[in-house]
Amino acid sequence: MFALDPDSSSRSLRALHPRQARLVVIAALLSLVGLLVVLCDPRGVRQLRRIGLDLDRQRLVNAALREQNLSLERTVKALSGGDKSAAAERAVREQLGLVKDDEVVFKFE
């Protein structure tokens, strides 16, 4: 620490505390080494960036699935609503390609 005698007040802090100056330099070097380890470690900043990209991709997938769920909910409501026969017939025609007996189907290839 600081000396309290008046003769030592004119000396610089560096000359007064060489051990403390060395400790500060050592602490700074250790901090730099720690920072380099974190930056170069695969589980460090690079992994954090990779996780961020994965999160963005997953949010896009979730948004697409939400849209699909809404579409399926509308289909379920249409099939279970008041006009069941018309919605069921439309679904069967679209998904299975069935036609009525009096209908003619034209296929263009």
Short mmCIF file of N, CA, C and O in Angstrom, two decimals:
data_model
loop_
_atom_site.label_atom_id
_atom_site.label_comp_id
_atom_site.label_asym_id
_atom_site.label_seq_id
_atom_site.Cartn_x
_atom_site.Cartn_y
_atom_site.Cartn_z
N MET A 1 0.83 -1.19 0.00
CA MET A 1 0.00 0.00 0.00
C MET A 1 0.87 1.24 0.00
O MET A 1 2.07 1.18 -0.11
N PHE A 2 0.24 2.40 0.19
CA PHE A 2 0.95 3.67 0.18
C PHE A 2 1.67 3.88 1.50
O PHE A 2 1.15 3.57 2.55
N ALA A 3 2.85 4.43 1.40
CA ALA A 3 3.60 4.79 2.61
C ALA A 3 3.14 6.16 3.07
O ALA A 3 2.87 7.04 2.26
N LEU A 4 3.05 6.36 4.33
CA LEU A 4 2.53 7.61 4.86
C LEU A 4 3.61 8.63 5.21
O LEU A 4 3.29 9.74 5.58
N ASP A 5 4.86 8.28 5.09
CA ASP A 5 5.90 9.26 5.43
C ASP A 5 6.04 10.29 4.31
O ASP A 5 5.85 9.99 3.15
N PRO A 6 6.36 11.56 4.63
CA PRO A 6 6.41 12.62 3.62
C PRO A 6 7.50 12.44 2.60
O PRO A 6 7.40 12.94 1.49
N ASP A 7 8.57 11.71 2.90
CA ASP A 7 9.65 11.53 1.93
C ASP A 7 9.21 10.66 0.76
O ASP A 7 9.69 10.81 -0.36
N SER A 8 8.30 9.75 1.00
CA SER A 8 7.90 8.82 -0.05
C SER A 8 6.82 9.40 -0.96
O SER A 8 6.52 8.83 -1.98
N SER A 9 6.23 10.52 -0.63
CA SER A 9 5.16 11.08 -1.45
C SER A 9 5.65 11.59 -2.79
O SER A 9 4.89 11.69 -3.72
N SER A 10 6.91 11.91 -2.92
CA SER A 10 7.44 12.40 -4.19
C SER A 10 7.78 11.27 -5.15
O SER A 10 7.96 11.50 -6.32
N ARG A 11 7.85 10.05 -4.67
CA ARG A 11 8.15 8.92 -5.55
C ARG A 11 6.91 8.51 -6.34
O ARG A 11 5.78 8.69 -5.91
N SER A 12 7.13 7.92 -7.51
CA SER A 12 5.99 7.51 -8.34
C SER A 12 5.36 6.24 -7.78
O SER A 12 5.98 5.49 -7.02
N LEU A 13 4.13 6.01 -8.19
CA LEU A 13 3.40 4.82 -7.73
C LEU A 13 4.06 3.56 -8.25
O LEU A 13 4.13 2.56 -7.54
N ARG A 14 4.62 3.61 -9.44
CA ARG A 14 5.25 2.43 -10.02
C ARG A 14 6.50 2.05 -9.21
O ARG A 14 6.74 0.87 -8.95
N ALA A 15 7.28 3.02 -8.82
CA ALA A 15 8.47 2.73 -8.04
C ALA A 15 8.09 2.29 -6.63
O ALA A 15 8.82 1.53 -6.01
N LEU A 16 6.96 2.74 -6.17
CA LEU A 16 6.53 2.41 -4.82
C LEU A 16 5.99 0.98 -4.74
O LEU A 16 6.20 0.30 -3.76
N HIS A 17 5.32 0.53 -5.77
CA HIS A 17 4.63 -0.76 -5.72
C HIS A 17 4.97 -1.63 -6.92
O HIS A 17 4.10 -1.92 -7.75
N PRO A 18 6.16 -2.11 -7.07
CA PRO A 18 6.48 -2.95 -8.22
C PRO A 18 5.74 -4.28 -8.19
O PRO A 18 5.39 -4.83 -9.23
N ARG A 19 5.52 -4.80 -7.00
CA ARG A 19 4.81 -6.08 -6.89
C ARG A 19 3.36 -5.93 -7.37
O ARG A 19 2.84 -6.77 -8.10
N GLN A 20 2.73 -4.83 -6.99
CA GLN A 20 1.35 -4.61 -7.43
C GLN A 20 1.28 -4.36 -8.93
O GLN A 20 0.34 -4.81 -9.60
N ALA A 21 2.26 -3.66 -9.47
CA ALA A 21 2.29 -3.43 -10.92
C ALA A 21 2.42 -4.76 -11.66
O ALA A 21 1.75 -4.99 -12.68
N ARG A 22 3.27 -5.65 -11.15
CA ARG A 22 3.41 -6.97 -11.77
C ARG A 22 2.11 -7.75 -11.67
O ARG A 22 1.72 -8.44 -12.62
N LEU A 23 1.41 -7.66 -10.55
CA LEU A 23 0.14 -8.37 -10.40
C LEU A 23 -0.91 -7.87 -11.39
O LEU A 23 -1.69 -8.65 -11.94
N VAL A 24 -0.92 -6.56 -11.63
CA VAL A 24 -1.86 -6.00 -12.60
C VAL A 24 -1.54 -6.50 -14.00
O VAL A 24 -2.43 -6.88 -14.76
N VAL A 25 -0.27 -6.54 -14.36
CA VAL A 25 0.13 -7.03 -15.68
C VAL A 25 -0.23 -8.51 -15.82
O VAL A 25 -0.75 -8.94 -16.85
N ILE A 26 0.03 -9.28 -14.79
CA ILE A 26 -0.29 -10.72 -14.83
C ILE A 26 -1.80 -10.92 -14.95
O ILE A 26 -2.27 -11.76 -15.74
N ALA A 27 -2.57 -10.15 -14.21
CA ALA A 27 -4.03 -10.26 -14.29
C ALA A 27 -4.52 -9.89 -15.69
O ALA A 27 -5.43 -10.55 -16.24
N ALA A 28 -3.94 -8.86 -16.29
CA ALA A 28 -4.34 -8.47 -17.65
C ALA A 28 -4.00 -9.57 -18.65
O ALA A 28 -4.80 -9.88 -19.54
N LEU A 29 -2.82 -10.16 -18.52
CA LEU A 29 -2.44 -11.25 -19.42
C LEU A 29 -3.35 -12.46 -19.26
O LEU A 29 -3.76 -13.09 -20.25
N LEU A 30 -3.66 -12.79 -18.03
CA LEU A 30 -4.58 -13.92 -17.79
C LEU A 30 -5.96 -13.63 -18.38
O LEU A 30 -6.61 -14.53 -18.92
N SER A 31 -6.40 -12.38 -18.28
CA SER A 31 -7.69 -12.01 -18.86
C SER A 31 -7.66 -12.15 -20.37
O SER A 31 -8.62 -12.65 -20.98
N LEU A 32 -6.58 -11.74 -21.00
CA LEU A 32 -6.45 -11.89 -22.45
C LEU A 32 -6.43 -13.35 -22.87
O LEU A 32 -7.06 -13.74 -23.86
N VAL A 33 -5.70 -14.17 -22.12
CA VAL A 33 -5.67 -15.60 -22.42
C VAL A 33 -7.06 -16.20 -22.27
O VAL A 33 -7.51 -16.98 -23.11
N GLY A 34 -7.77 -15.82 -21.22
CA GLY A 34 -9.13 -16.32 -21.03
C GLY A 34 -10.05 -15.90 -22.16
O GLY A 34 -10.87 -16.69 -22.64
N LEU A 35 -9.91 -14.67 -22.61
CA LEU A 35 -10.72 -14.18 -23.72
C LEU A 35 -10.42 -14.95 -25.01
O LEU A 35 -11.33 -15.33 -25.75
N LEU A 36 -9.16 -15.22 -25.28
CA LEU A 36 -8.78 -15.99 -26.46
C LEU A 36 -9.34 -17.41 -26.39
O LEU A 36 -9.78 -17.96 -27.41
N VAL A 37 -9.31 -17.99 -25.21
CA VAL A 37 -9.85 -19.36 -25.06
C VAL A 37 -11.34 -19.36 -25.36
O VAL A 37 -11.85 -20.23 -26.07
N VAL A 38 -12.06 -18.35 -24.86
CA VAL A 38 -13.50 -18.29 -25.11
C VAL A 38 -13.79 -18.07 -26.59
O VAL A 38 -14.70 -18.67 -27.16
N LEU A 39 -13.02 -17.22 -27.24
CA LEU A 39 -13.25 -16.94 -28.66
C LEU A 39 -12.90 -18.11 -29.55
O LEU A 39 -13.52 -18.32 -30.59
N CYS A 40 -11.90 -18.89 -29.19
CA CYS A 40 -11.44 -19.99 -30.03
C CYS A 40 -12.11 -21.32 -29.69
O CYS A 40 -12.08 -22.25 -30.48
N ASP A 41 -12.69 -21.42 -28.52
CA ASP A 41 -13.31 -22.66 -28.08
C ASP A 41 -14.55 -22.94 -28.92
O ASP A 41 -15.38 -22.06 -29.13
N PRO A 42 -14.69 -24.16 -29.44
CA PRO A 42 -15.88 -24.48 -30.24
C PRO A 42 -17.18 -24.33 -29.46
O PRO A 42 -18.23 -24.15 -30.03
N ARG A 43 -17.09 -24.39 -28.16
CA ARG A 43 -18.28 -24.21 -27.35
C ARG A 43 -18.45 -22.76 -26.92
O ARG A 43 -19.31 -22.45 -26.13
N GLY A 44 -17.67 -21.88 -27.46
CA GLY A 44 -17.70 -20.48 -27.07
C GLY A 44 -18.58 -19.65 -27.97
O GLY A 44 -19.73 -19.98 -28.23
N VAL A 45 -18.02 -18.59 -28.48
CA VAL A 45 -18.78 -17.62 -29.28
C VAL A 45 -19.27 -18.25 -30.58
O VAL A 45 -20.39 -17.98 -31.02
N ARG A 46 -18.48 -19.11 -31.20
CA ARG A 46 -18.91 -19.74 -32.45
C ARG A 46 -20.15 -20.59 -32.24
O ARG A 46 -21.07 -20.58 -33.05
N GLN A 47 -20.18 -21.31 -31.12
CA GLN A 47 -21.36 -22.12 -30.84
C GLN A 47 -22.57 -21.23 -30.57
O GLN A 47 -23.68 -21.54 -30.99
N LEU A 48 -22.36 -20.12 -29.90
CA LEU A 48 -23.44 -19.19 -29.64
C LEU A 48 -24.01 -18.66 -30.96
O LEU A 48 -25.23 -18.57 -31.14
N ARG A 49 -23.15 -18.34 -31.91
CA ARG A 49 -23.59 -17.87 -33.22
C ARG A 49 -24.35 -18.97 -33.96
O ARG A 49 -25.38 -18.73 -34.58
N ARG A 50 -23.83 -20.20 -33.88
CA ARG A 50 -24.49 -21.33 -34.53
C ARG A 50 -25.87 -21.59 -33.92
O ARG A 50 -26.84 -21.85 -34.63
N ILE A 51 -25.97 -21.47 -32.62
CA ILE A 51 -27.25 -21.66 -31.95
C ILE A 51 -28.24 -20.57 -32.37
O ILE A 51 -29.42 -20.82 -32.56
N GLY A 52 -27.73 -19.35 -32.55
CA GLY A 52 -28.59 -18.27 -33.01
C GLY A 52 -29.15 -18.54 -34.40
O GLY A 52 -30.32 -18.29 -34.67
N LEU A 53 -28.31 -19.08 -35.29
CA LEU A 53 -28.78 -19.44 -36.63
C LEU A 53 -29.80 -20.57 -36.58
O LEU A 53 -30.81 -20.55 -37.30
N ASP A 54 -29.55 -21.55 -35.72
CA ASP A 54 -30.51 -22.64 -35.56
C ASP A 54 -31.84 -22.11 -35.04
O ASP A 54 -32.91 -22.58 -35.45
N LEU A 55 -31.77 -21.16 -34.13
CA LEU A 55 -32.99 -20.57 -33.58
C LEU A 55 -33.79 -19.86 -34.67
O LEU A 55 -35.01 -20.00 -34.74
N ASP A 56 -33.11 -19.13 -35.53
CA ASP A 56 -33.79 -18.45 -36.63
C ASP A 56 -34.46 -19.45 -37.57
O ASP A 56 -35.61 -19.26 -37.98
N ARG A 57 -33.74 -20.52 -37.91
CA ARG A 57 -34.31 -21.56 -38.78
C ARG A 57 -35.53 -22.20 -38.13
O ARG A 57 -36.55 -22.44 -38.77
N GLN A 58 -35.42 -22.48 -36.84
CA GLN A 58 -36.52 -23.13 -36.13
C GLN A 58 -37.74 -22.22 -36.06
O GLN A 58 -38.88 -22.68 -36.16
N ARG A 59 -37.52 -20.92 -35.93
CA ARG A 59 -38.65 -19.98 -35.92
C ARG A 59 -39.37 -19.99 -37.26
O ARG A 59 -40.60 -19.91 -37.32
N LEU A 60 -38.61 -20.10 -38.36
CA LEU A 60 -39.24 -20.18 -39.68
C LEU A 60 -40.06 -21.47 -39.82
O LEU A 60 -41.17 -21.45 -40.35
N VAL A 61 -39.50 -22.57 -39.35
CA VAL A 61 -40.21 -23.85 -39.41
C VAL A 61 -41.49 -23.77 -38.57
O VAL A 61 -42.56 -24.22 -38.99
N ASN A 62 -41.39 -23.17 -37.39
CA ASN A 62 -42.55 -23.04 -36.52
C ASN A 62 -43.64 -22.19 -37.16
O ASN A 62 -44.83 -22.50 -37.06
N ALA A 63 -43.24 -21.12 -37.84
CA ALA A 63 -44.22 -20.27 -38.52
C ALA A 63 -44.94 -21.05 -39.61
O ALA A 63 -46.16 -20.95 -39.77
N ALA A 64 -44.19 -21.84 -40.38
CA ALA A 64 -44.80 -22.66 -41.43
C ALA A 64 -45.76 -23.69 -40.84
O ALA A 64 -46.85 -23.92 -41.37
N LEU A 65 -45.37 -24.29 -39.72
CA LEU A 65 -46.24 -25.27 -39.07
C LEU A 65 -47.49 -24.63 -38.50
O LEU A 65 -48.57 -25.22 -38.51
N ARG A 66 -47.36 -23.39 -38.00
CA ARG A 66 -48.55 -22.67 -37.52
C ARG A 66 -49.55 -22.45 -38.66
O ARG A 66 -50.76 -22.62 -38.48
N GLU A 67 -49.03 -22.05 -39.83
CA GLU A 67 -49.90 -21.86 -40.99
C GLU A 67 -50.57 -23.17 -41.39
O GLU A 67 -51.76 -23.19 -41.71
N GLN A 68 -49.82 -24.25 -41.36
CA GLN A 68 -50.39 -25.55 -41.71
C GLN A 68 -51.46 -25.94 -40.69
O GLN A 68 -52.51 -26.47 -41.07
N ASN A 69 -51.21 -25.69 -39.42
CA ASN A 69 -52.20 -25.99 -38.38
C ASN A 69 -53.48 -25.20 -38.59
O ASN A 69 -54.59 -25.73 -38.43
N LEU A 70 -53.34 -23.91 -38.94
CA LEU A 70 -54.52 -23.09 -39.19
C LEU A 70 -55.32 -23.63 -40.37
O LEU A 70 -56.56 -23.69 -40.33
N SER A 71 -54.62 -24.04 -41.41
CA SER A 71 -55.29 -24.61 -42.57
C SER A 71 -56.03 -25.89 -42.20
O SER A 71 -57.18 -26.10 -42.61
N LEU A 72 -55.37 -26.74 -41.42
CA LEU A 72 -56.01 -27.99 -40.99
C LEU A 72 -57.20 -27.72 -40.07
O LEU A 72 -58.22 -28.42 -40.15
N GLU A 73 -57.09 -26.71 -39.23
CA GLU A 73 -58.22 -26.36 -38.36
C GLU A 73 -59.41 -25.88 -39.19
O GLU A 73 -60.57 -26.23 -38.89
N ARG A 74 -59.15 -25.10 -40.24
CA ARG A 74 -60.24 -24.65 -41.10
C ARG A 74 -60.89 -25.84 -41.81
O ARG A 74 -62.12 -25.90 -41.96
N THR A 75 -60.08 -26.79 -42.23
CA THR A 75 -60.62 -27.99 -42.88
C THR A 75 -61.48 -28.79 -41.91
O THR A 75 -62.58 -29.24 -42.27
N VAL A 76 -61.00 -28.94 -40.68
CA VAL A 76 -61.78 -29.68 -39.68
C VAL A 76 -63.09 -28.98 -39.40
O VAL A 76 -64.15 -29.62 -39.31
N LYS A 77 -63.06 -27.65 -39.27
CA LYS A 77 -64.30 -26.91 -39.02
C LYS A 77 -65.26 -27.04 -40.19
O LYS A 77 -66.47 -27.17 -40.01
N ALA A 78 -64.71 -27.01 -41.40
CA ALA A 78 -65.58 -27.15 -42.58
C ALA A 78 -66.21 -28.53 -42.63
O ALA A 78 -67.37 -28.68 -43.00
N LEU A 79 -65.44 -29.55 -42.28
CA LEU A 79 -65.96 -30.92 -42.34
C LEU A 79 -66.91 -31.22 -41.19
O LEU A 79 -67.79 -32.06 -41.33
N SER A 80 -66.75 -30.55 -40.08
CA SER A 80 -67.62 -30.83 -38.93
C SER A 80 -68.69 -29.77 -38.75
O SER A 80 -69.43 -29.79 -37.79
N GLY A 81 -68.80 -28.84 -39.68
CA GLY A 81 -69.78 -27.76 -39.59
C GLY A 81 -71.17 -28.23 -39.97
O GLY A 81 -71.47 -29.42 -40.07
N GLY A 82 -72.05 -27.26 -40.23
CA GLY A 82 -73.46 -27.55 -40.53
C GLY A 82 -73.64 -28.25 -41.87
O GLY A 82 -74.47 -29.13 -42.01
N ASP A 83 -72.90 -27.89 -42.89
CA ASP A 83 -73.05 -28.48 -44.22
C ASP A 83 -71.98 -29.56 -44.41
O ASP A 83 -71.05 -29.42 -45.18
N LYS A 84 -72.16 -30.66 -43.70
CA LYS A 84 -71.15 -31.72 -43.70
C LYS A 84 -71.04 -32.40 -45.06
O LYS A 84 -69.94 -32.74 -45.50
N SER A 85 -72.15 -32.63 -45.71
CA SER A 85 -72.11 -33.40 -46.95
C SER A 85 -71.35 -32.68 -48.06
O SER A 85 -70.56 -33.31 -48.77
N ALA A 86 -71.54 -31.37 -48.20
CA ALA A 86 -70.86 -30.64 -49.27
C ALA A 86 -69.36 -30.57 -49.00
O ALA A 86 -68.55 -30.76 -49.92
N ALA A 87 -68.96 -30.30 -47.77
CA ALA A 87 -67.54 -30.21 -47.44
C ALA A 87 -66.88 -31.58 -47.56
O ALA A 87 -65.76 -31.70 -48.07
N ALA A 88 -67.57 -32.63 -47.10
CA ALA A 88 -67.01 -33.97 -47.18
C ALA A 88 -66.87 -34.40 -48.64
O ALA A 88 -65.85 -34.99 -49.03
N GLU A 89 -67.88 -34.07 -49.46
CA GLU A 89 -67.80 -34.42 -50.87
C GLU A 89 -66.65 -33.69 -51.56
O GLU A 89 -65.90 -34.28 -52.33
N ARG A 90 -66.49 -32.41 -51.26
CA ARG A 90 -65.41 -31.64 -51.86
C ARG A 90 -64.05 -32.22 -51.44
O ARG A 90 -63.14 -32.38 -52.26
N ALA A 91 -63.90 -32.59 -50.16
CA ALA A 91 -62.64 -33.16 -49.69
C ALA A 91 -62.35 -34.49 -50.38
O ALA A 91 -61.21 -34.75 -50.79
N VAL A 92 -63.36 -35.34 -50.52
CA VAL A 92 -63.16 -36.63 -51.17
C VAL A 92 -62.80 -36.44 -52.64
O VAL A 92 -61.90 -37.10 -53.16
N ARG A 93 -63.46 -35.50 -53.30
CA ARG A 93 -63.17 -35.25 -54.71
C ARG A 93 -61.74 -34.75 -54.90
O ARG A 93 -61.04 -35.18 -55.80
N GLU A 94 -61.32 -33.83 -54.04
CA GLU A 94 -59.98 -33.24 -54.18
C GLU A 94 -58.87 -34.23 -53.82
O GLU A 94 -57.86 -34.33 -54.49
N GLN A 95 -59.07 -34.95 -52.72
CA GLN A 95 -57.99 -35.80 -52.22
C GLN A 95 -57.94 -37.16 -52.91
O GLN A 95 -56.86 -37.70 -53.15
N LEU A 96 -59.08 -37.74 -53.20
CA LEU A 96 -59.11 -39.08 -53.77
C LEU A 96 -59.39 -39.11 -55.27
O LEU A 96 -59.27 -40.15 -55.91
N GLY A 97 -59.81 -37.97 -55.80
CA GLY A 97 -60.06 -37.91 -57.23
C GLY A 97 -61.31 -38.65 -57.67
O GLY A 97 -61.41 -39.10 -58.81
N LEU A 98 -62.28 -38.79 -56.78
CA LEU A 98 -63.52 -39.49 -57.14
C LEU A 98 -64.46 -38.57 -57.90
O LEU A 98 -64.45 -37.36 -57.74
N VAL A 99 -65.30 -39.17 -58.75
CA VAL A 99 -66.28 -38.42 -59.53
C VAL A 99 -67.65 -39.10 -59.38
O VAL A 99 -67.76 -40.28 -59.03
N LYS A 100 -68.69 -38.32 -59.69
CA LYS A 100 -70.04 -38.89 -59.66
C LYS A 100 -70.27 -39.73 -60.91
O LYS A 100 -69.55 -39.63 -61.90
N ASP A 101 -71.33 -40.54 -60.87
CA ASP A 101 -71.63 -41.43 -62.00
C ASP A 101 -71.97 -40.65 -63.27
O ASP A 101 -71.67 -41.08 -64.38
N ASP A 102 -72.64 -39.52 -63.12
CA ASP A 102 -73.07 -38.76 -64.30
C ASP A 102 -72.05 -37.73 -64.76
O ASP A 102 -72.33 -36.93 -65.64
N GLU A 103 -70.85 -37.75 -64.24
CA GLU A 103 -69.82 -36.78 -64.60
C GLU A 103 -68.85 -37.40 -65.58
O GLU A 103 -68.60 -38.61 -65.59
N VAL A 104 -68.27 -36.54 -66.41
CA VAL A 104 -67.27 -36.97 -67.37
C VAL A 104 -65.94 -36.29 -66.98
O VAL A 104 -65.91 -35.10 -66.70
N VAL A 105 -64.87 -37.07 -66.94
CA VAL A 105 -63.57 -36.54 -66.55
C VAL A 105 -62.68 -36.44 -67.78
O VAL A 105 -62.57 -37.38 -68.57
N PHE A 106 -62.11 -35.28 -67.99
CA PHE A 106 -61.17 -35.06 -69.07
C PHE A 106 -59.78 -34.95 -68.48
O PHE A 106 -59.54 -34.13 -67.58
N LYS A 107 -58.84 -35.75 -68.96
CA LYS A 107 -57.46 -35.67 -68.50
C LYS A 107 -56.62 -35.11 -69.62
O LYS A 107 -56.62 -35.63 -70.74
N PHE A 108 -55.87 -34.08 -69.32
CA PHE A 108 -54.97 -33.46 -70.30
C PHE A 108 -53.54 -33.75 -69.86
O PHE A 108 -53.16 -33.44 -68.76
N GLU A 109 -52.80 -34.34 -70.76
CA GLU A 109 -51.41 -34.66 -70.43
C GLU A 109 -50.47 -33.98 -71.35
O GLU A 109 -50.69 -33.64 -72.43
#
